[in-house]
Short mmCIF file of C-alpha atoms and ligand atoms in Angstrom, two decimals:
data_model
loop_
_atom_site.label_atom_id
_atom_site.label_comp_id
_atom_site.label_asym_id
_atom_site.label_seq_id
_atom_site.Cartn_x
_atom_site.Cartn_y
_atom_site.Cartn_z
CA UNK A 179 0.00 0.00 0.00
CA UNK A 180 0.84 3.16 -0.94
CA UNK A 181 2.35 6.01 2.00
CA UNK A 182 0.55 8.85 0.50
CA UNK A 183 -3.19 8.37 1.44
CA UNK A 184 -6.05 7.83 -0.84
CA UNK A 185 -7.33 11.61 -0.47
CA UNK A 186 -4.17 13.12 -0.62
CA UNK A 187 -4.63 11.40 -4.13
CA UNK A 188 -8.35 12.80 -4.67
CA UNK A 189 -7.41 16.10 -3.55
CA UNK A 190 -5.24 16.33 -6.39
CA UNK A 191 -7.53 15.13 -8.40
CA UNK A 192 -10.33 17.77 -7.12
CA UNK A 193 -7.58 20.10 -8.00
CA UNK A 194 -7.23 18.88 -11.73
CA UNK A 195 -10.98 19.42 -11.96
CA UNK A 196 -11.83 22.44 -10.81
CA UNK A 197 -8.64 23.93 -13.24
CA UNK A 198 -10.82 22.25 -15.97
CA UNK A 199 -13.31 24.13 -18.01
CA UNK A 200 -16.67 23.40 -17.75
CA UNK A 201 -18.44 20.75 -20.19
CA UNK A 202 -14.97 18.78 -20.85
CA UNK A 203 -13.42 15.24 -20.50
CA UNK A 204 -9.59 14.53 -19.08
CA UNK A 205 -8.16 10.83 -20.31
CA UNK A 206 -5.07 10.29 -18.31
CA UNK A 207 -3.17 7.19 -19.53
CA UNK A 208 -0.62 4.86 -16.96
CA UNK A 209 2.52 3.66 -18.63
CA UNK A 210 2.78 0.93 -20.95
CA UNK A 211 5.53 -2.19 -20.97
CA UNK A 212 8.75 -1.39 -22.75
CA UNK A 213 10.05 -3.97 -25.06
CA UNK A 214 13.81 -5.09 -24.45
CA UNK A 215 14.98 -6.81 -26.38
CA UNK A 216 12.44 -9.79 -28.29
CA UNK A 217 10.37 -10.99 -25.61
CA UNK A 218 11.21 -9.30 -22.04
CA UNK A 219 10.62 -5.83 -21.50
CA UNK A 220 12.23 -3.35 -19.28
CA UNK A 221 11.14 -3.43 -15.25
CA UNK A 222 7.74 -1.45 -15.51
CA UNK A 223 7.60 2.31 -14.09
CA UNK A 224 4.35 4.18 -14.05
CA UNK A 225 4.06 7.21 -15.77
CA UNK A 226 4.98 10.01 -13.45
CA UNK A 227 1.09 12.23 -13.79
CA UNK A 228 -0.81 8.84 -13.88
CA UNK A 229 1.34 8.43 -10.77
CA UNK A 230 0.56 11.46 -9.04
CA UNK A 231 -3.22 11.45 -9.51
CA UNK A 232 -3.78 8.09 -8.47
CA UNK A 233 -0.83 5.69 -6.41
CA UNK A 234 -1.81 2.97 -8.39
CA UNK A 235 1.26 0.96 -10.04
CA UNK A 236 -0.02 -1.20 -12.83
CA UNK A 237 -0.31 -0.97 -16.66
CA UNK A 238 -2.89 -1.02 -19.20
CA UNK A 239 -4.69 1.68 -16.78
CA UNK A 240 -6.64 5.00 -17.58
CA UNK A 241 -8.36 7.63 -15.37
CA UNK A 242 -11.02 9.98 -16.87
CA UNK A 243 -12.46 13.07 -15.17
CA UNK A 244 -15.63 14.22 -16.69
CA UNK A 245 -16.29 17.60 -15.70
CA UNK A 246 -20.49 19.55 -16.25
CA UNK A 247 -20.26 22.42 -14.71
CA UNK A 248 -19.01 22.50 -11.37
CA UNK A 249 -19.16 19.16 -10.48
CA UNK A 250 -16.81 16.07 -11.66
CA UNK A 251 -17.12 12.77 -11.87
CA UNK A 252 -13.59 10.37 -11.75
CA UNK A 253 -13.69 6.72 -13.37
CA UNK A 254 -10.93 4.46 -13.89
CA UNK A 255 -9.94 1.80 -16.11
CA UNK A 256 -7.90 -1.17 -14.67
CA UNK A 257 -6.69 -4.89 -15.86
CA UNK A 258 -9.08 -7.25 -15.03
CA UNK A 259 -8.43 -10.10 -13.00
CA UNK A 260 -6.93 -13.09 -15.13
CA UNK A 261 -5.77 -15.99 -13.24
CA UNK A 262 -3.00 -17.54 -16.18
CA UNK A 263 -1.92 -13.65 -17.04
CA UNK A 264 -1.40 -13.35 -13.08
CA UNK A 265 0.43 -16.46 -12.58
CA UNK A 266 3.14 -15.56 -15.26
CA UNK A 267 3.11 -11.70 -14.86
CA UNK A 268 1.70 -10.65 -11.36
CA UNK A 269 -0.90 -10.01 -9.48
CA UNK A 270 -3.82 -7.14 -10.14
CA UNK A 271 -5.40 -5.41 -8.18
CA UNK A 272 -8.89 -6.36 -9.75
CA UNK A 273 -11.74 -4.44 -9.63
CA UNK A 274 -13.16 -5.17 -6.32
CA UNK A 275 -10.36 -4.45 -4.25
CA UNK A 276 -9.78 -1.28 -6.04
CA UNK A 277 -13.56 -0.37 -5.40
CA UNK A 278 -12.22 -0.48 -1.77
CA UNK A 279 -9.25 1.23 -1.92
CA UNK A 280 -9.54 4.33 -4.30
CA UNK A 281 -11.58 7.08 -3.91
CA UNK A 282 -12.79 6.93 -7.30
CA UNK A 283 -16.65 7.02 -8.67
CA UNK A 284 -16.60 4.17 -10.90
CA UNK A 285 -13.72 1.02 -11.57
CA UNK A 286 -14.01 -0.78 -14.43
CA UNK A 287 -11.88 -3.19 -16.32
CA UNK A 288 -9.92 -1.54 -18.88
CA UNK A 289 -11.71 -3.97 -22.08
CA UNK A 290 -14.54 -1.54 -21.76
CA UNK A 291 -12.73 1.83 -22.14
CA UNK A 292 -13.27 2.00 -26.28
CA UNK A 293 -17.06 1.16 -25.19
CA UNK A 294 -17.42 4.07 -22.78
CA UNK A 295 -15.73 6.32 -23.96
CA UNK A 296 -17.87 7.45 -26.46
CA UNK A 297 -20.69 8.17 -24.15
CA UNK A 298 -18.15 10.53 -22.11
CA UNK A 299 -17.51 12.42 -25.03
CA UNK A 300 -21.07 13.18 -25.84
CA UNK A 301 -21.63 17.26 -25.45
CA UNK A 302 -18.36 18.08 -24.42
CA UNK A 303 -16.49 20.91 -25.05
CA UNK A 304 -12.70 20.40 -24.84
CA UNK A 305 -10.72 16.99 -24.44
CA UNK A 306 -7.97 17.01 -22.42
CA UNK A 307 -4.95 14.64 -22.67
CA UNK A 308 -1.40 14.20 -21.78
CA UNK A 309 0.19 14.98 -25.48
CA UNK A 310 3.07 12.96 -24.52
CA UNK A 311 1.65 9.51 -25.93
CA UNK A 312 3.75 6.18 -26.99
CA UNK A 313 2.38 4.58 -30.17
CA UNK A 314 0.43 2.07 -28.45
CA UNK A 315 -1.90 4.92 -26.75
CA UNK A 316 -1.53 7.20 -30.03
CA UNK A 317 -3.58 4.68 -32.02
CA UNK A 318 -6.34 3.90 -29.55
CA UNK A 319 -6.68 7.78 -29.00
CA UNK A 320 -6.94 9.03 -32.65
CA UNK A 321 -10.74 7.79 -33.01
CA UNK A 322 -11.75 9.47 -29.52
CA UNK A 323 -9.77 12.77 -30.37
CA UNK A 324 -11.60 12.86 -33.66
CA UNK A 325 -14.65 13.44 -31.45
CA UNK A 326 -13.78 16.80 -29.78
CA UNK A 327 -12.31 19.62 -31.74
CA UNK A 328 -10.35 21.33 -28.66
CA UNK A 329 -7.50 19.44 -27.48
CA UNK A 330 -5.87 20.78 -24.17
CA UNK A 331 -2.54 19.27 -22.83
CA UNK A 332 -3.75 17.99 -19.10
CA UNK A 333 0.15 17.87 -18.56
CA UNK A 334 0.50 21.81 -17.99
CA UNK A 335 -2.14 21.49 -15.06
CA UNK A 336 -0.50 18.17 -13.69
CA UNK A 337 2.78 19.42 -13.55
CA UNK A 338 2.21 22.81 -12.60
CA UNK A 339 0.98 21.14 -9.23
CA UNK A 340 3.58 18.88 -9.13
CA UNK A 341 5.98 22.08 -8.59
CA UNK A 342 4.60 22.20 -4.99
CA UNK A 343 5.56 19.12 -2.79
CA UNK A 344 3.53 18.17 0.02
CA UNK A 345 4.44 16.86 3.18
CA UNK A 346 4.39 13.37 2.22
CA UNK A 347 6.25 13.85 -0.63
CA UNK A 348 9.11 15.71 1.20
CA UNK A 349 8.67 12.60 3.18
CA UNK A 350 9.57 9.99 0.23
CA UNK A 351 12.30 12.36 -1.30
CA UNK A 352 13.74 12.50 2.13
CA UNK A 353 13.55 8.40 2.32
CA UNK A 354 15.16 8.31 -0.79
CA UNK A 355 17.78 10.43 -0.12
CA UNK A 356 18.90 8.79 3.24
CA UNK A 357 19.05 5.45 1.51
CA UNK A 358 21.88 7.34 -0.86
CA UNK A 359 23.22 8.43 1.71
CA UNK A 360 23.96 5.07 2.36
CA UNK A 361 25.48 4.34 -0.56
CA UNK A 362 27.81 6.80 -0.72
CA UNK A 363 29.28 6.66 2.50
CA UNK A 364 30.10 3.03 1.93
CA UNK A 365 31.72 3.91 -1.45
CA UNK A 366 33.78 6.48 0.65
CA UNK A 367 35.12 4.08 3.20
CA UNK A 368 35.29 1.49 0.77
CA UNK A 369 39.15 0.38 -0.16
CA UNK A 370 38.94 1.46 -3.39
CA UNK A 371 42.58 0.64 -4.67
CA UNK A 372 42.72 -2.31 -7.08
CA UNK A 373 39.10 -2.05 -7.77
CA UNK A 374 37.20 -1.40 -11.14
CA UNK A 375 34.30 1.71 -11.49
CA UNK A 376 31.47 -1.40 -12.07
CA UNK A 377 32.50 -2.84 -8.22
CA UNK A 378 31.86 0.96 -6.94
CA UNK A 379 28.30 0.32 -9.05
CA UNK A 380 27.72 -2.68 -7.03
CA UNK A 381 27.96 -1.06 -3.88
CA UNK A 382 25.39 1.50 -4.75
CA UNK A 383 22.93 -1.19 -6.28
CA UNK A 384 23.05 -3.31 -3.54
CA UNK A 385 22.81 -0.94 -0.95
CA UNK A 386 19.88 0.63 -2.62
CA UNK A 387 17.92 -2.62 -3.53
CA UNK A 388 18.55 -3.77 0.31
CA UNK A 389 16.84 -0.66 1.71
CA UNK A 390 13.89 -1.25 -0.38
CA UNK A 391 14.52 1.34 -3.14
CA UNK A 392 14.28 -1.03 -6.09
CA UNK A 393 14.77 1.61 -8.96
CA UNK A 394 17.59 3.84 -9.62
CA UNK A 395 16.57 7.24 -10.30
CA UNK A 396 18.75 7.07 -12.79
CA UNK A 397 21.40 5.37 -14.72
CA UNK A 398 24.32 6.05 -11.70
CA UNK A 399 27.59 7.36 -13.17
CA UNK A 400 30.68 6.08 -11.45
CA UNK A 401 33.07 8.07 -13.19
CA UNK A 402 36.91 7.93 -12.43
CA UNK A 403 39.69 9.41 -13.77
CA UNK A 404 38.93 11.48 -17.23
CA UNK A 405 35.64 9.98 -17.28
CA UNK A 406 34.23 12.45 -15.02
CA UNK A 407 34.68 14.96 -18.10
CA UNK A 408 31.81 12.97 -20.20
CA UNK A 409 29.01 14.04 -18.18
CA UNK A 410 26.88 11.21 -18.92
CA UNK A 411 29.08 8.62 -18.74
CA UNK A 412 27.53 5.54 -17.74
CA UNK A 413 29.74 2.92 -19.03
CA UNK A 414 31.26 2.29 -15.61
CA UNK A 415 33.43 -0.39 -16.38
CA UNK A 416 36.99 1.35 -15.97
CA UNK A 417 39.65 -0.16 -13.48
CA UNK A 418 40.40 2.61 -11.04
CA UNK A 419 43.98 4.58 -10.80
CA UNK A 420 45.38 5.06 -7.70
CA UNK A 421 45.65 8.72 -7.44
CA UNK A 422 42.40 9.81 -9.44
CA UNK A 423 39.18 11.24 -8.58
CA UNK A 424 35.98 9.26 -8.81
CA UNK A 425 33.09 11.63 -9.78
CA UNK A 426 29.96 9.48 -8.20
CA UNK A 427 26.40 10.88 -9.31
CA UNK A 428 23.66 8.08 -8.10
CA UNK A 429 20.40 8.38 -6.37
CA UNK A 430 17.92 5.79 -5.39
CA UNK A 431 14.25 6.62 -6.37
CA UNK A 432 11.62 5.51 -3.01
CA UNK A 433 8.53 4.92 -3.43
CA UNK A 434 8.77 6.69 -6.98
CA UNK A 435 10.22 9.77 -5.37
CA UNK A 436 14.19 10.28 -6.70
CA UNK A 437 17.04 11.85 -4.87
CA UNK A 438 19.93 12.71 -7.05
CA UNK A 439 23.20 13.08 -5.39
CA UNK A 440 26.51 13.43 -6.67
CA UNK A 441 29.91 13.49 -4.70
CA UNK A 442 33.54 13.15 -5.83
CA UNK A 443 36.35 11.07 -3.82
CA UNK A 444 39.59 9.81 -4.15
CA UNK A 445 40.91 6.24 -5.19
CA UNK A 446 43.14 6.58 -2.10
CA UNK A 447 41.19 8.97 -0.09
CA UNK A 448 43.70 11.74 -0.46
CA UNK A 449 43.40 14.53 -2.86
CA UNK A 450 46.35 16.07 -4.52
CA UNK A 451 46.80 19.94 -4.44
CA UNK A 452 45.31 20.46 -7.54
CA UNK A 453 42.29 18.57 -6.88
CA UNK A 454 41.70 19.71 -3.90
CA UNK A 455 41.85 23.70 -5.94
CA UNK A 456 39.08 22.66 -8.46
CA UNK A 457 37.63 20.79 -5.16
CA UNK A 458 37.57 23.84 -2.58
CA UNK A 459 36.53 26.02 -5.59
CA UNK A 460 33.22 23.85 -6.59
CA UNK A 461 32.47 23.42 -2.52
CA UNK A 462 32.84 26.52 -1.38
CA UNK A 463 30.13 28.06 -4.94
CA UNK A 464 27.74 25.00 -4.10
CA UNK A 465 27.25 26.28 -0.60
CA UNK A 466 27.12 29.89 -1.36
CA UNK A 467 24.12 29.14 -3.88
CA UNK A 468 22.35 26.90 -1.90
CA UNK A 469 22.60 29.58 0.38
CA UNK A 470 20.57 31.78 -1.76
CA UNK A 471 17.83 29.36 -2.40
CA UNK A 472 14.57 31.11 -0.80
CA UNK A 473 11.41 32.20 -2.03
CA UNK A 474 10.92 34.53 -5.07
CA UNK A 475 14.60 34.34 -6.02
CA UNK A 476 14.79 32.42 -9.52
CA UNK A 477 16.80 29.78 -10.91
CA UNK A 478 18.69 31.82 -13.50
CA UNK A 479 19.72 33.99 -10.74
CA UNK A 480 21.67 31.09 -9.11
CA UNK A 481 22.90 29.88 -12.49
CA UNK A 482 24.01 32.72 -12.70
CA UNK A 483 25.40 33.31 -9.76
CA UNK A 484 27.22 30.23 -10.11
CA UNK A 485 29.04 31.29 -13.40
CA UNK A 486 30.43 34.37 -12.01
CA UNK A 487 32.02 32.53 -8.90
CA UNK A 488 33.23 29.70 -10.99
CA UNK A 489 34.83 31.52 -13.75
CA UNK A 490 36.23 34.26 -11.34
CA UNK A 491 37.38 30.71 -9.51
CA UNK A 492 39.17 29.68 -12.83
CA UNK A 493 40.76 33.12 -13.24
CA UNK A 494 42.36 32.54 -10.05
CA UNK A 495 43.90 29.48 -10.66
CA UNK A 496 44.53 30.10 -14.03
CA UNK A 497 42.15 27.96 -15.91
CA UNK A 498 40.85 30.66 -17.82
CA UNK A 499 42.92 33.35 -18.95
CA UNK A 500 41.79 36.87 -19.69
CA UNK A 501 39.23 39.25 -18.84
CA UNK A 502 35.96 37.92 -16.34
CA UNK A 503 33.66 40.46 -18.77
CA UNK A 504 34.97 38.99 -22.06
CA UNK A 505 34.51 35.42 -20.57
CA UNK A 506 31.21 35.71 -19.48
CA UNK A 507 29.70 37.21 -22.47
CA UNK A 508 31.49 34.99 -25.05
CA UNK A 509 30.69 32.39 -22.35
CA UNK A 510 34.36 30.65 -22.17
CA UNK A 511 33.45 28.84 -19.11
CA UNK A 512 30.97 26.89 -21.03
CA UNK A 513 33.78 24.26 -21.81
CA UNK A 514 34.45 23.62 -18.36
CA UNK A 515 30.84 24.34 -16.93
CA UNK A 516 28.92 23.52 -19.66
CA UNK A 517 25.10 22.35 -17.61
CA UNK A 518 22.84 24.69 -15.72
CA UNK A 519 23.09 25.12 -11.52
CA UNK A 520 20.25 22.67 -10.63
CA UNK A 521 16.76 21.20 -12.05
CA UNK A 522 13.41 20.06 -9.88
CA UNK A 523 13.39 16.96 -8.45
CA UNK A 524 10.18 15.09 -7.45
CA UNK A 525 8.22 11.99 -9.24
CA UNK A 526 11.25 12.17 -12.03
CA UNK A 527 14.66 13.37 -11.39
CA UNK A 528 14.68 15.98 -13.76
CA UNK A 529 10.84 16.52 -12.28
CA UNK A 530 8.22 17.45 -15.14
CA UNK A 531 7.83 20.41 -13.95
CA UNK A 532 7.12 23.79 -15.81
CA UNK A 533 10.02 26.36 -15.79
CA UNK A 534 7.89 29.16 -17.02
CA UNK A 535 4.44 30.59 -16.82
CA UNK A 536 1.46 30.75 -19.50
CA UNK A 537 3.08 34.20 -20.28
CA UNK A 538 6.57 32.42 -20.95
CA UNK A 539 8.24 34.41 -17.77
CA UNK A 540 10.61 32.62 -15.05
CA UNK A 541 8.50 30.85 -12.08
CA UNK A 542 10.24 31.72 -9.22
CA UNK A 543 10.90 29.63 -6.52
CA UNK A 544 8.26 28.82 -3.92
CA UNK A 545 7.88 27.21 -0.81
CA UNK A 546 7.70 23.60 -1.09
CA UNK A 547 9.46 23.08 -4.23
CA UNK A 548 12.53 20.68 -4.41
CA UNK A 549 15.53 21.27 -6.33
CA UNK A 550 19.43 20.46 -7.08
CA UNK A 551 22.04 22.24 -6.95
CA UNK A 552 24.98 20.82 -8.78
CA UNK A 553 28.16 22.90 -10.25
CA UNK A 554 30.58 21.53 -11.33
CA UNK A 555 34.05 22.28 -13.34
CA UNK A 556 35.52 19.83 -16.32
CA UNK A 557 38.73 19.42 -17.31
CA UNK A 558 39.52 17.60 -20.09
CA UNK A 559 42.88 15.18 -20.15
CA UNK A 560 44.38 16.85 -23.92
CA UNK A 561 42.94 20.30 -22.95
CA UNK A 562 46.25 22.22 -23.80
CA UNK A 563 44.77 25.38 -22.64
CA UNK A 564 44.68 24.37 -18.91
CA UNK A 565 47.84 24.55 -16.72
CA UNK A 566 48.76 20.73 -16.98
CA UNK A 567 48.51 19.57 -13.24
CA UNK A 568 44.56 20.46 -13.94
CA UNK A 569 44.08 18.26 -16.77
CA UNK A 570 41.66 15.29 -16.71
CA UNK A 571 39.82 16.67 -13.50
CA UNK A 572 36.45 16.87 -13.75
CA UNK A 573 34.55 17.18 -10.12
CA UNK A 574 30.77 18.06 -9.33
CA UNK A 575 29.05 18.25 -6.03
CA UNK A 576 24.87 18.00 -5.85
CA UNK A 577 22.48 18.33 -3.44
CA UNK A 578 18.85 18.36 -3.15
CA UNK A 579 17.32 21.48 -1.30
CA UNK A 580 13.84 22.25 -0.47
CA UNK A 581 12.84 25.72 -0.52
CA UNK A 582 11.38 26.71 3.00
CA UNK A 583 8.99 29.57 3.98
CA UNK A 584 11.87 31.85 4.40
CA UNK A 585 14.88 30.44 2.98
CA UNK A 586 16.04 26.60 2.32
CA UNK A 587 16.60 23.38 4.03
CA UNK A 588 19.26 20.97 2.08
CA UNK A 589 18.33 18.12 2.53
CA UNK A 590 21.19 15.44 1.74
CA UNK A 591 23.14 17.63 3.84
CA UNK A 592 23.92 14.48 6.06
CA UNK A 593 26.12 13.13 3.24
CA UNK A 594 29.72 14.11 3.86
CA UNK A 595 31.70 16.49 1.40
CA UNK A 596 33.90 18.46 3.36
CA UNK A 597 37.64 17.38 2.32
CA UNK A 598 38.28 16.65 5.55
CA UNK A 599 35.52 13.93 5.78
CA UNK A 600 36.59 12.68 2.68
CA UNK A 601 40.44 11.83 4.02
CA UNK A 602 39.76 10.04 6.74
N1 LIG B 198 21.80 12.76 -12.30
C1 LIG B 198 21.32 13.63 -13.27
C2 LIG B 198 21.55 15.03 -12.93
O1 LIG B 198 22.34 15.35 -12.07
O2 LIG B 198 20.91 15.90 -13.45
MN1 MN B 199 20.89 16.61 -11.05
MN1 MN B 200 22.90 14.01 -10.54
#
């Protein structure tokens, strides 16, 4: 059973509604099965909106809101019970149970949908839908979207709320992220010397799986050496140098809440001089923005914030030469800080959440939303340009902070980062 309560779920749902307009239909679709590879599919995840306005965690699923004036009715579609389909594949839920569980007008099995729908449709206005569809959904929706002329994208209200967490999803996100917590400090005490990147993987997997946190929130990238300087490297199959930096960015995802976490150590625990420059450098900007983080300030203020301390940073030590102005507005830095200062984190990692308002300006931050921040500088190993002692570096440092009523709470600050944690 689910942690968040049914009517957190139908609160959100009430919510939906009353942001419909009046004489109009929502069809919210759950996930389908992703083929693999011929006949297994990838481990099932529910879609992240189907997620939020319902808890419930199987496929082949649909929720409708049908919305008169100001009233709404909700009605959804689930697998029916199938004894031979259950006994290879799982157990459902079933349409009884879910009678008892959800606080939903009307369950019915999910062969009756194409049936129904029609009738739903019948003097309505505007159809709403998540336009994100796979093909699967595409084709069974083209004949009902004929119906309705005005097509509205149910996403922008979804994820609009999503922005705002609630207690209980602070709650998860907070599981999540002390169950990474785990993980890393056991990669940080781990004797790392002799070992390959895909053993430092197995560490994080297992610790995660063993606290109940089944999913990653992500492909993890254990990243030593010059690998740290491909910022999506998830090969993670290198055998680690004594002397190098492993740049490790993994997050478990609870209860389909994510954390996203990424800290860089040493193969031997001890960081040179000149790792512990680009080190002290990206430390010492990740704490001054998440020091900012509070209400009304925006995002591209930080990111922007974080440029100016970074590249001034790499004046200093002589990884950029020349003059900050000319830099910044030929934007230099952008080889060796090349990704924005943070993203939301929720449901997804990189949460679905808007960045912008109906009249395209910034949102600003808010109370109760959840976000990284994450600079970082990369050095690449043939970078001629770069005093030589720098090359090959690549470090970043992430946390997840919520944004408070008057300023910010980080949340992962439990996991160490302070180079004097990381020596001993
Ligand atoms: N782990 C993905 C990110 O940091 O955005
Ligand atoms: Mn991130
Ligand atoms: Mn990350």
């Amino acid at each position: 059973m689910s942690v968040i309560k049914e009517e957190e779920y139908k609160k959100r749902r009430d919510k939906v509604a009353k942001r419909m307009s009046k004489n109009s239909v929502a069809i919210i679709f759950s996930a389908t099965y992703k083929v693999r590879s011929n006949d297994t599919n990838y481990p099932f995840r529910q879609n992240s909106n189907f997620y939020y306005l319902t808890g419930f965690k199987e496929d082949n699923s649909i929720l409708v809101l049908i919305k008169k004036n100001k009233k709404y009715k909700s009605i959804l579609f689930i697998n029916k019970k199938n004894k031979k389909e259950e006994m290879w594949n799982g157990k459902r839920l079933g349409v009884l149970k879910a009678k008892k569980r959800f606080l939903i007008d009307e369950i019915h099995i999910s062969d009756k949908f194409q049936k129904k729908v029609s009738k739903y449709l019948e003097f309505k206005k505007n159809l709403y839908f998540d336009f994100k569809l796979d093909n699967s959904q595409t084709k069974l929706f083209e004949k009902i979207a004929k119906k309705i002329n005005i097509h509205k994208n149910i996403a922008l209200i979804i994820e609009k709320m999503r922005l705002i967490k609630s207690d209980s999803e602070i709650k998860l996100i907070k599981k999540a992220i002390d169950i990474t917590k785990k993980a890393h400090h056991r990669l940080m005490k781990l004797d790392k010397i002799g070992k390959n990147e895909y053993e430092l993987l197995s560490n994080i997997e297992h610790t995660f799986k063993s606290h109940g946190a089944y999913n990653d929130a992500y492909t993890s990238i254990v990243a030593s050496g010059n690998s740290a300087n491909t910022l999506h490297y998830i090969d993670n199959n290198k055998p680690l140098v004594n002397g190098e930096l492993i740049l490790i960015d993994a997050g478990c995802e609870y209860e389909y809440y994510a954390s996203d976490i990424t800290r860089t150590i040493a193969v031997n625990k001890q960081l040179s001089k000149a790792q512990r420059d680009i080190y002290e450098l990206v430390l010492s900007v990740e704490k001054t923005i998440i020091n900012m983080v509070k209400p009304n300030v925006k995002r591209s203020e930080l990111h922007k914030k974080s440029e100016e301390l970074l590249v001034k940073g790499m004046i200093r030590l002589g990884i950029l030469k020349g003059n900050y102005k000319k830099i910044i507005k030929k934007q230099i830095h952008k080889k060796y800080y090349p990704h924005g200062i943070g993203h939301w984190l929720g449901l997804d990692v990189h949460d679905e959440c808007p960045y912008k308002d109906e009249n395209g300006a910034e949102i600003a931050l808010k109370e109760g939303m959840v976000l990284t921040i994450e600079p970082g500088i990369y050095i690449d190993k043939y970078d001629e340009n770069v005093p030589k002692k720098y090359r090959g570096i690549g470090i970043r440092i992430e946390d997840d902070i919520l944004v408070t009523k008057d300023g910010n709470k980080n949340l992962s600050s439990a996991i160490k980062k302070e180079v004097i944690d990381l020596q001993s």
